[in-house]
Each structure stands twice: as structure tokens, then as C-alpha cells.
PDB file of C-alpha atoms in Angstrom:
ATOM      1  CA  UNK X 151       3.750  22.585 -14.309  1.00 69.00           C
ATOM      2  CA  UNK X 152       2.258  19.345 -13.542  1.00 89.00           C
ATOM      3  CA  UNK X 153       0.287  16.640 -15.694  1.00 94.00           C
ATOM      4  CA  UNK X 154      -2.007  13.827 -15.362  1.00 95.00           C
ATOM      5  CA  UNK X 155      -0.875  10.519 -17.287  1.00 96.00           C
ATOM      6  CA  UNK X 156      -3.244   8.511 -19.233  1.00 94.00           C
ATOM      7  CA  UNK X 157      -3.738   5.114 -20.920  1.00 93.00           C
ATOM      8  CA  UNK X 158      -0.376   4.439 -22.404  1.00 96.00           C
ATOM      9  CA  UNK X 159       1.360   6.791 -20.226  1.00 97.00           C
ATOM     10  CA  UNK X 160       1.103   4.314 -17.875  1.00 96.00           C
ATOM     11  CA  UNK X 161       2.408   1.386 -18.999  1.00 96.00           C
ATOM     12  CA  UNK X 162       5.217   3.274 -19.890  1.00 97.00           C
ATOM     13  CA  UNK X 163       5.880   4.909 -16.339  1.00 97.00           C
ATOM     14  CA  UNK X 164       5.276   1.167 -15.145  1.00 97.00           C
ATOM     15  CA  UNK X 165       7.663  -0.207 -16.951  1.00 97.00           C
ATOM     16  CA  UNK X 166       9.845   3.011 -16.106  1.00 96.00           C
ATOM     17  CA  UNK X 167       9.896   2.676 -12.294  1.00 97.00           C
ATOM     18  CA  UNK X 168      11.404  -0.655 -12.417  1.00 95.00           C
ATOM     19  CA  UNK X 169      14.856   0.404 -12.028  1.00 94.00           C
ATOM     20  CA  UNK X 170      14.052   2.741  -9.004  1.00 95.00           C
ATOM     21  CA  UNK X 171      12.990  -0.432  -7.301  1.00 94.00           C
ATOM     22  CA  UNK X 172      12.803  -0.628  -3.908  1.00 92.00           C
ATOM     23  CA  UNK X 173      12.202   2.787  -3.575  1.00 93.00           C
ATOM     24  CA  UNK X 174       9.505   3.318  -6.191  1.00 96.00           C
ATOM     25  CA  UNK X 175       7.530   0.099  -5.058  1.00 96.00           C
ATOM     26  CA  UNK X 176       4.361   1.478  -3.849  1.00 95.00           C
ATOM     27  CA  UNK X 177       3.930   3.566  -6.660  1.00 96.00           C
ATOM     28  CA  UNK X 178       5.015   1.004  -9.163  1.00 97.00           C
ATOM     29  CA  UNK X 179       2.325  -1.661  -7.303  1.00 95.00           C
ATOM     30  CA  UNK X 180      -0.200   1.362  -7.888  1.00 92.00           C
ATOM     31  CA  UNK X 181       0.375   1.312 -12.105  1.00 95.00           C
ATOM     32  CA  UNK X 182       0.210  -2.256 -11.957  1.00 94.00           C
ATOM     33  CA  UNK X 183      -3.183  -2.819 -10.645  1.00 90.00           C
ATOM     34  CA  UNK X 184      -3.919   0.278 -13.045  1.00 90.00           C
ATOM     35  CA  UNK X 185      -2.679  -1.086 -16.101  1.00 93.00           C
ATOM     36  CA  UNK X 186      -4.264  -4.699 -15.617  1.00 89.00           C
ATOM     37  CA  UNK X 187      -8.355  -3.587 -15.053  1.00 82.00           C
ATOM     38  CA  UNK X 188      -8.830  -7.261 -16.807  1.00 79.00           C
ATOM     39  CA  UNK X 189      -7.567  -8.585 -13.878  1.00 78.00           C
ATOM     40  CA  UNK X 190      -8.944  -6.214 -10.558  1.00 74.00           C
ATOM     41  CA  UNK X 191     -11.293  -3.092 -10.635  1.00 75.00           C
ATOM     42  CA  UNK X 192      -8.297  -0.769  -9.277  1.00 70.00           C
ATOM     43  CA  UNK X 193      -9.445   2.985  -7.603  1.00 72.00           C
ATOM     44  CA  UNK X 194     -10.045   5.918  -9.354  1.00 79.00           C
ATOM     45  CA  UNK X 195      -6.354   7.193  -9.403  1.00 87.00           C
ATOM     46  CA  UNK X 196      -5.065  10.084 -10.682  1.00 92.00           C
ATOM     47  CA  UNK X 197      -1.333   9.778 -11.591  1.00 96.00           C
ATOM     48  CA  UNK X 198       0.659  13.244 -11.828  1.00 96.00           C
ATOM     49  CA  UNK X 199       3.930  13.908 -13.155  1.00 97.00           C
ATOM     50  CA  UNK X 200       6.192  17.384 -12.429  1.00 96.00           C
ATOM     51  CA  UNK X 201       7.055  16.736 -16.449  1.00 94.00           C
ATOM     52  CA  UNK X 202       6.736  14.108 -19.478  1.00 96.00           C
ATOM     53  CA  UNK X 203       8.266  12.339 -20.414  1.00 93.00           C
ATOM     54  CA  UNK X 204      11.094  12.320 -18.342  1.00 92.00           C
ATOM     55  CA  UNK X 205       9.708  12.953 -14.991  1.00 96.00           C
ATOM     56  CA  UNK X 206      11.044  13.507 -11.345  1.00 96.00           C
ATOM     57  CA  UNK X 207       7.931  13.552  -9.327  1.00 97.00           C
ATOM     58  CA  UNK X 208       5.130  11.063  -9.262  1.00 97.00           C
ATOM     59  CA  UNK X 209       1.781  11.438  -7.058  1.00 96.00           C
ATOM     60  CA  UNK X 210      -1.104   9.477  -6.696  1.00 94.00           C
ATOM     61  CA  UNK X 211      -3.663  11.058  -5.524  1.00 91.00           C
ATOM     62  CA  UNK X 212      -6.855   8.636  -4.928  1.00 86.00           C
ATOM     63  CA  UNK X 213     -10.508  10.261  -5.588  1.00 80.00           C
ATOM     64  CA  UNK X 214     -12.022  11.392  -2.258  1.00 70.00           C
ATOM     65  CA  UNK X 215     -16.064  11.001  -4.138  1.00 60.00           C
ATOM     66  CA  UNK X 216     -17.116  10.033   0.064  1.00 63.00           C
ATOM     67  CA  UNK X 217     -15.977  10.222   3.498  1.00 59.00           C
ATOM     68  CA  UNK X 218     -14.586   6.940   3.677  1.00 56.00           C
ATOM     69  CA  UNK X 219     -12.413   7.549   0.271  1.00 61.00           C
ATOM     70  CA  UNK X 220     -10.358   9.884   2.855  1.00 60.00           C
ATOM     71  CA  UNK X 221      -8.945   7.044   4.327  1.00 69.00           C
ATOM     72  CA  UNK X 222      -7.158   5.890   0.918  1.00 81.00           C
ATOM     73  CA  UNK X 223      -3.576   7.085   0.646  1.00 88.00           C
ATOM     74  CA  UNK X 224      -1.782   9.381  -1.652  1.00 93.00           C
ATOM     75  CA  UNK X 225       1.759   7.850  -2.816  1.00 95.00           C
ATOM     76  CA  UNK X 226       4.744   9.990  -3.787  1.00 96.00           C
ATOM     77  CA  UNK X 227       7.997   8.852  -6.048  1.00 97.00           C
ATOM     78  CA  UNK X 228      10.193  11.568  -6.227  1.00 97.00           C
ATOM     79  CA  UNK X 229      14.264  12.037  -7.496  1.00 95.00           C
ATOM     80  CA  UNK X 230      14.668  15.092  -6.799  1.00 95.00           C
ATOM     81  CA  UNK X 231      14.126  16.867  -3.275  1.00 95.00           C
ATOM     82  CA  UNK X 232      14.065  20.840  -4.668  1.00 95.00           C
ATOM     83  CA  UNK X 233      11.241  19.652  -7.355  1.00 96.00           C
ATOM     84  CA  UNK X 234       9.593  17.505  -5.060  1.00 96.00           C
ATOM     85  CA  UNK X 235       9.321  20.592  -3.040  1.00 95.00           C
ATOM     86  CA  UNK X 236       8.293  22.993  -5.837  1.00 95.00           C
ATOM     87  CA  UNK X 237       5.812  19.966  -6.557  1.00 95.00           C
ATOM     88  CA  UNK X 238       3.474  20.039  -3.451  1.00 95.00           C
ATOM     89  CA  UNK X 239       3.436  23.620  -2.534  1.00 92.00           C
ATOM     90  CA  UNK X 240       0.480  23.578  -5.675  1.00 87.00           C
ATOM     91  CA  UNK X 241      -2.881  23.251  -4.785  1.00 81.00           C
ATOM     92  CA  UNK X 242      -3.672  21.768  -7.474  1.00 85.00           C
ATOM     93  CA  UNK X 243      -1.727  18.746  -6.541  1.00 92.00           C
ATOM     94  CA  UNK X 244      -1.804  18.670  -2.557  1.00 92.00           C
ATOM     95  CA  UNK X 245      -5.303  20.165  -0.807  1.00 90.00           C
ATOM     96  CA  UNK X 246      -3.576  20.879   2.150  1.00 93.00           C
ATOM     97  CA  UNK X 247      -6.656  22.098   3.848  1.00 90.00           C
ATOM     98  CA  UNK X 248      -8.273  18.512   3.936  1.00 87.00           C
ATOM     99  CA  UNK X 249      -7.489  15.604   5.637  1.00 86.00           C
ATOM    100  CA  UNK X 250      -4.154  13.861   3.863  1.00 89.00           C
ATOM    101  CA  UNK X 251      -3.225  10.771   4.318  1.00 89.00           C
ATOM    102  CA  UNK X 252       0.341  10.304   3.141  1.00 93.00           C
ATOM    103  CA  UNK X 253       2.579   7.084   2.263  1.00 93.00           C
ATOM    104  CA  UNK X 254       6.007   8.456   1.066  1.00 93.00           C
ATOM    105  CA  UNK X 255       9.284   6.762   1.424  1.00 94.00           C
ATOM    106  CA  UNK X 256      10.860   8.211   4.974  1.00 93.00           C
ATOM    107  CA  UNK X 257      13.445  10.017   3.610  1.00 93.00           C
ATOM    108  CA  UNK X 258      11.016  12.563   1.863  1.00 95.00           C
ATOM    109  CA  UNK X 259       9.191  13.237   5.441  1.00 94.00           C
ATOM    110  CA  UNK X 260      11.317  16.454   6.265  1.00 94.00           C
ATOM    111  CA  UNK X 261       9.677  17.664   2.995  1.00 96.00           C
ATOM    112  CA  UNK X 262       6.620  17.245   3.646  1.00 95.00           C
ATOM    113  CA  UNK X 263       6.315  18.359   7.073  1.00 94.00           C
ATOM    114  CA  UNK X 264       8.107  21.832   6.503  1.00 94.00           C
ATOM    115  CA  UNK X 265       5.798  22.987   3.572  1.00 95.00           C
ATOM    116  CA  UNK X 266       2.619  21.865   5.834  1.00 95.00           C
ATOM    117  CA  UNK X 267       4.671  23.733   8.741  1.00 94.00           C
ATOM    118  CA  UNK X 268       4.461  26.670   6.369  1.00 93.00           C
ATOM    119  CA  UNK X 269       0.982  26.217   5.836  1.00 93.00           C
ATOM    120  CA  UNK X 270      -0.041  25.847   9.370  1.00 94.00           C
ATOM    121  CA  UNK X 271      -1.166  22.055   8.716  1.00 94.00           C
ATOM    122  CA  UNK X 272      -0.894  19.619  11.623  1.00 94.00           C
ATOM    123  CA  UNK X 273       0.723  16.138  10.606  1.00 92.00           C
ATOM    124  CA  UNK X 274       1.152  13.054  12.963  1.00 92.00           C
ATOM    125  CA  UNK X 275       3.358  10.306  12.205  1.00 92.00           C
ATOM    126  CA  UNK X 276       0.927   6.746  11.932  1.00 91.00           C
ATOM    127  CA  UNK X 277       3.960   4.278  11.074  1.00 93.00           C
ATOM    128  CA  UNK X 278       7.723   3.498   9.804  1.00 96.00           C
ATOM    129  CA  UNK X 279       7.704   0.350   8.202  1.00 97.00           C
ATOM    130  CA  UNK X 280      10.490  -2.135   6.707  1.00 97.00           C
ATOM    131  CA  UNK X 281       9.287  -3.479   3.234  1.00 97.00           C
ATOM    132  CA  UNK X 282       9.742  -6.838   2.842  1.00 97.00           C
ATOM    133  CA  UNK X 283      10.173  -8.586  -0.697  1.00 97.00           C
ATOM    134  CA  UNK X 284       9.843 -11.679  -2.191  1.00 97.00           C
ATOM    135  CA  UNK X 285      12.112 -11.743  -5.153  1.00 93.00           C
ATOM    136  CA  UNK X 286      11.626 -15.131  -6.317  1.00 93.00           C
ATOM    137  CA  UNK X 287       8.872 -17.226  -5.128  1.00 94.00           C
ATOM    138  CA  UNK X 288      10.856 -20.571  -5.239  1.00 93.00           C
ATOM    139  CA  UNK X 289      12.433 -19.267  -1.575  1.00 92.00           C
ATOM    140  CA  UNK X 290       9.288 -20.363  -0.508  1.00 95.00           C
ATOM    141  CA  UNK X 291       9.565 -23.023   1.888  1.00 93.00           C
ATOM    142  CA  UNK X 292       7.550 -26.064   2.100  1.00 92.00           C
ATOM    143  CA  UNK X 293       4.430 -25.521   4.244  1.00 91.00           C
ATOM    144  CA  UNK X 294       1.951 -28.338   5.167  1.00 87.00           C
ATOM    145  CA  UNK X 295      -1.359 -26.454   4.650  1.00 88.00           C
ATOM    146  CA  UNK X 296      -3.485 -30.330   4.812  1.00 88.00           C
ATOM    147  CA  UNK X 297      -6.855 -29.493   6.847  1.00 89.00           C
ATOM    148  CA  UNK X 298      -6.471 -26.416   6.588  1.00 94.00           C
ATOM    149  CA  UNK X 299     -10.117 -24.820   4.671  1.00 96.00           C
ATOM    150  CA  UNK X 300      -8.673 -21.733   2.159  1.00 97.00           C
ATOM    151  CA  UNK X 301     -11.083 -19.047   0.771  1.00 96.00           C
ATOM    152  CA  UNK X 302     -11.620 -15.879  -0.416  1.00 96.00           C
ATOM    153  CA  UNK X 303     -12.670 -13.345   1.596  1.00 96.00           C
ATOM    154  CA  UNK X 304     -15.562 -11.012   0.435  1.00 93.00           C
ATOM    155  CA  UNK X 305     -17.748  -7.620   1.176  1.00 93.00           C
ATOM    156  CA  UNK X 306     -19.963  -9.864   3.534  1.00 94.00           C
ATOM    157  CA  UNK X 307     -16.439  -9.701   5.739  1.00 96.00           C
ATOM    158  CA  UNK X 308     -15.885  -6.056   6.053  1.00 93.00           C
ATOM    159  CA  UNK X 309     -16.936  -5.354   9.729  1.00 92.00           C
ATOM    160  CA  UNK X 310     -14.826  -8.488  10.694  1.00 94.00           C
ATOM    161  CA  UNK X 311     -11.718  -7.149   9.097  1.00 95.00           C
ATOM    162  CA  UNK X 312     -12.823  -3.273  10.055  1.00 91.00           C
ATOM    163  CA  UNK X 313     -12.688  -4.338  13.854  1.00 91.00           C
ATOM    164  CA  UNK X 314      -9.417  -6.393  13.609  1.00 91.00           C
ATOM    165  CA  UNK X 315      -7.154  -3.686  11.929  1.00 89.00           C
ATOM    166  CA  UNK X 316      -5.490  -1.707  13.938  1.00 84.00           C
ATOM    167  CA  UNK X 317      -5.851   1.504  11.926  1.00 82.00           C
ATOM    168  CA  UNK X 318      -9.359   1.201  11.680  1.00 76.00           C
ATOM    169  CA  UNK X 319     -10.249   3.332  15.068  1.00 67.00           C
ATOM    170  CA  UNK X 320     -13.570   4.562  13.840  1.00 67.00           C
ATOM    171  CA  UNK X 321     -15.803   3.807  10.964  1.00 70.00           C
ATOM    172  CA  UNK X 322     -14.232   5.908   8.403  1.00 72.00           C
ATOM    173  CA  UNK X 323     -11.551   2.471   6.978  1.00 81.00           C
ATOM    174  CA  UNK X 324     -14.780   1.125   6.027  1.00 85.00           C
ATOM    175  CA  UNK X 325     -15.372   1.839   2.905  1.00 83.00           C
ATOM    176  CA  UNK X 326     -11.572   1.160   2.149  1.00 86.00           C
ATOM    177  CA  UNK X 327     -11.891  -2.730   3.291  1.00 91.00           C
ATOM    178  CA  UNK X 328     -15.380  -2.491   1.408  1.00 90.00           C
ATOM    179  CA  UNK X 329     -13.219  -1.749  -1.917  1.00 87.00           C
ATOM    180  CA  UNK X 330      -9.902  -4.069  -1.354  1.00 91.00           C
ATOM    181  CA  UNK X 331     -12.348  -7.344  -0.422  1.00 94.00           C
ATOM    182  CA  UNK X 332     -14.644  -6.541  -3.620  1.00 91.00           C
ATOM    183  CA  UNK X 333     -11.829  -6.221  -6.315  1.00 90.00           C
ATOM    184  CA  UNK X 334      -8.775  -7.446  -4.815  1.00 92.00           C
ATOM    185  CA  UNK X 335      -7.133 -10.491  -3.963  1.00 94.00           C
ATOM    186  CA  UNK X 336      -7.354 -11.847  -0.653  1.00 97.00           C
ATOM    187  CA  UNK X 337      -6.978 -15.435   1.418  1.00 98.00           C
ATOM    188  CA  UNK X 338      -8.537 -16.904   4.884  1.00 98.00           C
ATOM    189  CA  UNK X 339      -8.399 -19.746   6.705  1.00 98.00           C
ATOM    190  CA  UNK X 340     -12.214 -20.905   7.568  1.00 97.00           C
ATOM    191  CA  UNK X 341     -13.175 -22.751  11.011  1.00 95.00           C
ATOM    192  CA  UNK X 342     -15.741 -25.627  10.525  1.00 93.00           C
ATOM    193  CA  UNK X 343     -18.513 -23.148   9.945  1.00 94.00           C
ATOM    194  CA  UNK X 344     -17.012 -21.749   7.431  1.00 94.00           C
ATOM    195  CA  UNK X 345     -16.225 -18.476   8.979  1.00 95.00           C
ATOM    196  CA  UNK X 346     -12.927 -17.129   8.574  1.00 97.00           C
ATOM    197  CA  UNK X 347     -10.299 -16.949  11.630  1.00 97.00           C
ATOM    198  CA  UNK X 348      -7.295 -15.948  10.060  1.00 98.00           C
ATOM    199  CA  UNK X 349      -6.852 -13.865   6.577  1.00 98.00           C
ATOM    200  CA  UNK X 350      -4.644 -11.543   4.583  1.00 98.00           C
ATOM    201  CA  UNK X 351      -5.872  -8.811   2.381  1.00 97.00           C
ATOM    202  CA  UNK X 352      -4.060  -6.986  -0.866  1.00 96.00           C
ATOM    203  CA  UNK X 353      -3.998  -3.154  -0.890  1.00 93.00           C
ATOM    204  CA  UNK X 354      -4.283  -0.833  -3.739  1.00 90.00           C
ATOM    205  CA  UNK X 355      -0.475  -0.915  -4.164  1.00 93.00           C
ATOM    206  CA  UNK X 356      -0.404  -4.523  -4.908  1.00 94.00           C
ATOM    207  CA  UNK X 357       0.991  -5.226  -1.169  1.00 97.00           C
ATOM    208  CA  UNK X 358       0.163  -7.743   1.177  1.00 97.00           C
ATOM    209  CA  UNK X 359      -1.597  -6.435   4.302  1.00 96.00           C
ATOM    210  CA  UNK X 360      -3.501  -6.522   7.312  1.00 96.00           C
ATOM    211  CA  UNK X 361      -2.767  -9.886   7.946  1.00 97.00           C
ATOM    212  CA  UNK X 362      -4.465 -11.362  11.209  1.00 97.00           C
ATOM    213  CA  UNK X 363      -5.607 -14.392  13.345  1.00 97.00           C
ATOM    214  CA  UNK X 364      -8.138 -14.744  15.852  1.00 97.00           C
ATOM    215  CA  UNK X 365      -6.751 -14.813  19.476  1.00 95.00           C
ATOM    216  CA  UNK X 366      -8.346 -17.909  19.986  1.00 95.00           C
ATOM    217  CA  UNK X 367      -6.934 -19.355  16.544  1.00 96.00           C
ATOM    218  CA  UNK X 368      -3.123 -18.492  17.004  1.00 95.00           C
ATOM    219  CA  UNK X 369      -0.544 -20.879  17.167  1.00 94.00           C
ATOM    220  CA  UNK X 370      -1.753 -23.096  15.041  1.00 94.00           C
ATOM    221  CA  UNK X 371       0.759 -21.521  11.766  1.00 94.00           C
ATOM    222  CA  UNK X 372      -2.539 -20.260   9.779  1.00 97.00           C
ATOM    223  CA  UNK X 373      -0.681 -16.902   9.154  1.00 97.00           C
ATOM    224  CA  UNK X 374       2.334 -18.886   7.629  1.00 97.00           C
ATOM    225  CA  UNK X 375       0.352 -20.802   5.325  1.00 97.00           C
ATOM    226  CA  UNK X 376      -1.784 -17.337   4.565  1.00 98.00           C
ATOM    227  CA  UNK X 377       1.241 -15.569   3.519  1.00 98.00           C
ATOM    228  CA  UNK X 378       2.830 -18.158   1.421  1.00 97.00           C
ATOM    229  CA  UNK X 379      -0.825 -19.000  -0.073  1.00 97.00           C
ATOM    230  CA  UNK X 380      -1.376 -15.146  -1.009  1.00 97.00           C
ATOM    231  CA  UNK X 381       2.467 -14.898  -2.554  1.00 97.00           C
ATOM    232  CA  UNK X 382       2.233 -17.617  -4.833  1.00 97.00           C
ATOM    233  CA  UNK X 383      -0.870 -16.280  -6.234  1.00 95.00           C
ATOM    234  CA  UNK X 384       0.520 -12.787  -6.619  1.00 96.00           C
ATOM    235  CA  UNK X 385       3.458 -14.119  -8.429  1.00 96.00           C
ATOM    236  CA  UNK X 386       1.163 -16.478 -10.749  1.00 94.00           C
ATOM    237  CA  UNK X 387      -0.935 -13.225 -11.566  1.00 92.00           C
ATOM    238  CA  UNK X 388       2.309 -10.952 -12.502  1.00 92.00           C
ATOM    239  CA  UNK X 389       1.968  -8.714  -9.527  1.00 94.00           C
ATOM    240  CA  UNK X 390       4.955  -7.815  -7.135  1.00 96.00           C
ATOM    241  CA  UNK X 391       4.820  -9.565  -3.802  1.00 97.00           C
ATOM    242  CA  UNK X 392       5.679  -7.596  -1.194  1.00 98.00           C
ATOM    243  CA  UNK X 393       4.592  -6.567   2.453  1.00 98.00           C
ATOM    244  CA  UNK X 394       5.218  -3.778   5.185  1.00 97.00           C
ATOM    245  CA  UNK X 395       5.821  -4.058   8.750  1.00 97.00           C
ATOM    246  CA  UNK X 396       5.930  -1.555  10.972  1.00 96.00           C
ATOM    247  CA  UNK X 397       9.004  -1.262  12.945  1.00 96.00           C
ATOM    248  CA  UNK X 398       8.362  -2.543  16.201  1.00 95.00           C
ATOM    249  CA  UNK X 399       6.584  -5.561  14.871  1.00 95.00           C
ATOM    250  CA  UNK X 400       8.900  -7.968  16.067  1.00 96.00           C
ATOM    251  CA  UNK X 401       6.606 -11.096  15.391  1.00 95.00           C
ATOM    252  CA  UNK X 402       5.589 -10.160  11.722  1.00 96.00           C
ATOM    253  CA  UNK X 403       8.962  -8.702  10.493  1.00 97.00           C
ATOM    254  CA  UNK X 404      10.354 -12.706  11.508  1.00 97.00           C
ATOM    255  CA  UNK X 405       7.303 -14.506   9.873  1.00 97.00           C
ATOM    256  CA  UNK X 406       8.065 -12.835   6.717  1.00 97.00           C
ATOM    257  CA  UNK X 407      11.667 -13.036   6.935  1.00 97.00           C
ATOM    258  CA  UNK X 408      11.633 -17.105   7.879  1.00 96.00           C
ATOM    259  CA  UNK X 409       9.374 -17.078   4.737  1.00 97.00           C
ATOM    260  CA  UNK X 410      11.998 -15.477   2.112  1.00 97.00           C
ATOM    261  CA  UNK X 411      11.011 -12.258   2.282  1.00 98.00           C
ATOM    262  CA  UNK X 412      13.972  -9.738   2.399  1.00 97.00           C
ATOM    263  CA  UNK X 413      14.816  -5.787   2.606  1.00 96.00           C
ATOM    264  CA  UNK X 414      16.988  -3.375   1.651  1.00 94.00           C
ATOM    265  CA  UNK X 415      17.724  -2.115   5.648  1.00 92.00           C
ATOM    266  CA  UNK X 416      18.454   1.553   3.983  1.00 91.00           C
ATOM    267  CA  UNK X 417      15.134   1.589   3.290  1.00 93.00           C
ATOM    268  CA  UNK X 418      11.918   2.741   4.928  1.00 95.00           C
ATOM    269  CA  UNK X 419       7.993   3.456   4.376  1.00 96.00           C
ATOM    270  CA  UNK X 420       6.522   6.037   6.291  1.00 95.00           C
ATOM    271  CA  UNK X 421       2.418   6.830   6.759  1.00 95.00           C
ATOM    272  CA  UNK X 422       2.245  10.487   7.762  1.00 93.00           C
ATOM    273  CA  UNK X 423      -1.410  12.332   8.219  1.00 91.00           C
ATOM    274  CA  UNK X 424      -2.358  15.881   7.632  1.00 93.00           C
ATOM    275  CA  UNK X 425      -5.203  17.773   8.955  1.00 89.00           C
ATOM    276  CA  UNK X 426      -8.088  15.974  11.207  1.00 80.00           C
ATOM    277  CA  UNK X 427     -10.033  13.673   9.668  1.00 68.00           C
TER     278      UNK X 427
END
């Protein structure tokens, strides 16, 4: 049996996940954005337990109302492997004959892939990523960020950010980026035209993401004074600040880590699709 949780369901599951930090991090960024519509105009979530109140299996599974909305992930917290199990064979929580796109903590993968094995569901691994945290915004160092022009980004930016990302292979991210630069926060540096050449985005999670610089703009430490712009507003806001980088991102993984941001190195994120989109 599963349920959907509601109003002050949520808080309390927020407040609940805190002590399965790192590990329930995603998910825990999901219920803040959730629980603060004040502040940002999260997604239309839906939040399902395996039982209330005390519950072993969290999924979020985003609304697919469009094409695009295919693109958003579905996050999983789970304690218990056998339940986790029992959890997704349901179609009423997993559709596994639609396109899935899957952010789960690595260590649930085997899971996964042997129940959509069962059910004769492709999957392709898109990324294994360290999370790096920021657990106290005062290891921040000093960053000289004089002449350097700091905005907001906005929808008028989406193609810009759409052709950048790496992910975004076809037109389908789209309406994803649309969504993050209308209700979430988000930083660039502007050139004298006031176009932006470097920015970072926030996801639906709360994380920090798809930072990037123009080739023609690199070098020039934008990206450090992005990243230390975008935490400091997090933290002032109440949100976690944390990032993910995939693996072999070298570059990235030492920007953050120069900047204060740390890991637990038991600990991965994995992106996993199912189905074509």
C-alpha cells in the first residue's frame, strides 16, 4: 500500500529526513522548495510513502501534464531494499512503460534495473555524481567579485542555457530550464551589453546546477564568484546548498572543493533513464 502526503505531511517528512542526511538530500531539497511556495513556485510533485507515518520509501514523482515535463526527474529515498523493491513493481507508483527519468542514490541502481529487466524496460546510465556540500557558509573564502555585473537570469534566457547544457541534446530540457529560470533562484555574470556569459541555475531539489561560462569568457574566475554568489543566497533563504558533479569532472569537483564544499566519498548520485524518450 502506498500514499500520497499532503500539506502538513510534509513539513513533517522534511523535518524527518534530516537525520538521513547525505543520503536523503535530493529528496529532502524537494520538500523544501515544497513547503516554502512563499518563497518559489515549486513543480507539481507528488510525494508517496510505502506507509505513514513511519515510512521506508519515499518517491517523487513530478507531473508529466507535456512533453517537456518528461525531462523532470523522479527522486527515490528508500531504507529498506526488499520494500523498496515491493515499492516500484506497482504501477501505480512507477509507469514503467513511459519514458523514466530516474535520480536515486547509486546504491539502489541494482534495484531498479532488475525489476525493469523483468519488465523488459531498457535503462541507460546518464551520470554518477559526487555531492558536494556546503555545511557552513562561513568556509567561504574571500572572493573579489569588483567589476564584475551580477543578475538574475530569466525565461528570456532559456535557449542560451538549453544549448549550453550538456543534457539538453534535443528540445525536450526546454520546458525544464523554462520552469527553474521562472521560479527559481539563479545568478550570471553580464558582459557590457548586459548579456550573460557565465551563470548558475537552482534545480527543483534545491541544488546548484548547470553551472557554465562562455569559451570565450573563461579564465577570468566568473564561475568562482557564481558559486559563492548563489551559496550565500541559498543559505540566507534557509535552503541547503549543495551541488553534483559528475565523476569525471575533474575541473568542477576542485572548484567546489577549493570553495568549502565537501562529501561523504561513500556516497554517490546516480541519473538512470528508462524507456526512449
Amino acid at each position: 500500500m502506498t500514499m500520497e502526503l499532503t500539506g502538513e505531511q510534509l513539513k513533517i517528512t522534511e523535518t524527518r529526513l534530516k537525520k538521513y542526511l547525505p543520503r536523503s538530500q535530493q529528496v529532502y531539497g524537494y520538500l523544501v522548495l515544497m513547503n516554502r511556495p512563499d518563497q518559489v513556485r515549486a513543480d507539481p510533485v507528488k510525494v508517496l510513502v510505502d506507509r505513514w507515518p513511519e515510512f521506508n520509501v519515499i518517491i517523487c514523482k513530478p507531473q508529466y501534464e507535456k512533453k517537456g515535463d518528461l525531462f523532470k526527474d523522479t527522486l527515490v529515498f528508500a531504507k529498506d531494499e526488499a520494500i523498496l523493491e515491493e515499492t516500484i513493481r506497482k504501477s501505480s507508483v512507477i509507469d514503467w512503460t513511459r519514458f523514466l527519468c530516474l535520480g536515486i542514490n547509486l546504491r539502489h541502481v541494482d534495484t531498479f534495473k532488475a525489476v525493469a529487466s523483468e519488465k523488459n524496460v531498457p535503462s541507460c546510465k546518464l551520470a554518477v555524481c559526487h555531492m558536494m556540500i556546503l555545511k557552513d557558509v562561513s568556509d567561504l573564502p574571500s572572493i573579489d567579485s569588483s567589476g564584475i555585473s551580477l543578475s538574475s537570469m530569466d525565461e528570456s534566457h532559456v535557449g542560451l542555457v538549453n544549448q549550453a547544457w550538456k543534457f539538453a541534446k534535443t528540445g525536450d530540457a526546454v520546458r525544464m530550464i523554462r520552469n527553474m529560470l521562472a521560479n527559481f533562484p539563479s545568478c550570471c555574470v553580464l558582459d557590457a551589453e548586459a548579456k550573460p556569459v557565465a551563470w548558475i541555475l537552482t534545480y527543483p531539489t534545491c541544488a546548484m546546477g548547470m553551472l557554465h561560462t562562455l569559451p570565450e569568457h573563461r579564465g577570468k574566475g566568473y564561475a568562482k564568484v557564481l558559486v559563492s554568489t548563489m551559496a550565500k543566497r541559498l543559505h540566507a533563504q534557509g535552503y541547503p546548498v549543495y551541488c553534483f558533479i559528475e565523476e569525471e569532472n575533474e575541473v568542477s569537483y576542485n572548484l567546489f572543493k577549493n570553495l568549502g564544499f565537501t562529501e561523504d566519498p561513500s556516497h554517490r548520485e546516480a541519473w538512470f533513464q528508462f524507456n526512449d524518450l
